[in-house]
């Protein structure tokens, strides 16, 4: 455990090479520090010290009521100070994507590179149909959050209670909404077990981290994408229907010098499989994705 500057406790886990290049992996929504990650042998080969932490309200981390997306930058900086790290790279998966971008905009002197895997754009993104292409369940969740907050909170409370009792049931519900590429990933018994474990841990305190993530996404993020100056890689599966690929394309237009890679025949949970390659990019000497030339925005 580490202390944030306001006294809150932050739970974290370190795997991989203790002498390797530090990389913070920011989990999805809902999620926890126990989310899917490469084996230690892979991290050693890459020379990566991987740091995963529970965002406020998830796992063992204290809740931070009314937190914004930008607040994640300070928490990660406090964790880095606790660990004695001068600089670090950050990768955010799904709901962790906006929080990863916040570190680049708010603490640029500490962050070396950023990667966002299947991330989302700000809810007020100009010219983007934010809900377009999402699953019916996601659309309903976000629309209810906008129109009837109390109902939304109660829905997440019931989902969290059910997931704590039977985390595999949450995976089962997600499977009904998945495209074929995601089903191929999630039907792997190891991935399914890891997802169930991270959902159980994420919701051990109740739905608070989940509730606060959704609220933060739907409010202003409290930083400007144009202020990001470090190298940024945006990776997205073309068939993603949880956070559609249109979000990555929009972000690529707004973030200076961002590189975007859109992978065909892949969807949301393809981010789990591509993570080792992304980690290699984050700690490489040159900011180019190994084995893959930069892809133009128009590719899908």
GROMACS .gro file of N, CA, C and O in nm, residues 31 106 119 140 211 241 258 275:
model
   32
   31UNK      N    1  -1.243  -0.286  -1.293
   31UNK     CA    2  -1.119  -0.363  -1.299
   31UNK      C    3  -1.038  -0.346  -1.171
   31UNK      O    4  -1.080  -0.277  -1.078
  106UNK      N    5  -0.083   1.601  -1.767
  106UNK     CA    6  -0.070   1.669  -1.638
  106UNK      C    7   0.068   1.653  -1.574
  106UNK      O    8   0.108   1.737  -1.491
  119UNK      N    9  -0.933   0.247  -2.594
  119UNK     CA   10  -0.978   0.354  -2.505
  119UNK      C   11  -1.101   0.426  -2.557
  119UNK      O   12  -1.154   0.395  -2.663
  140UNK      N   13  -2.732   0.178  -2.280
  140UNK     CA   14  -2.830   0.193  -2.172
  140UNK      C   15  -2.764   0.243  -2.043
  140UNK      O   16  -2.819   0.329  -1.974
  211UNK      N   17  -1.887   0.327  -1.021
  211UNK     CA   18  -1.973   0.446  -1.023
  211UNK      C   19  -1.890   0.571  -1.052
  211UNK      O   20  -1.926   0.654  -1.136
  241UNK      N   21  -1.699  -0.346  -2.998
  241UNK     CA   22  -1.832  -0.289  -2.979
  241UNK      C   23  -1.856  -0.248  -2.834
  241UNK      O   24  -1.969  -0.218  -2.796
  258UNK      N   25   0.019   1.166  -3.244
  258UNK     CA   26  -0.019   1.031  -3.199
  258UNK      C   27  -0.010   0.933  -3.314
  258UNK      O   28  -0.042   0.965  -3.428
  275UNK      N   29  -0.085  -0.685  -2.548
  275UNK     CA   30  -0.013  -0.610  -2.444
  275UNK      C   31   0.138  -0.632  -2.444
  275UNK      O   32   0.213  -0.534  -2.430
   0.00000   0.00000   0.00000
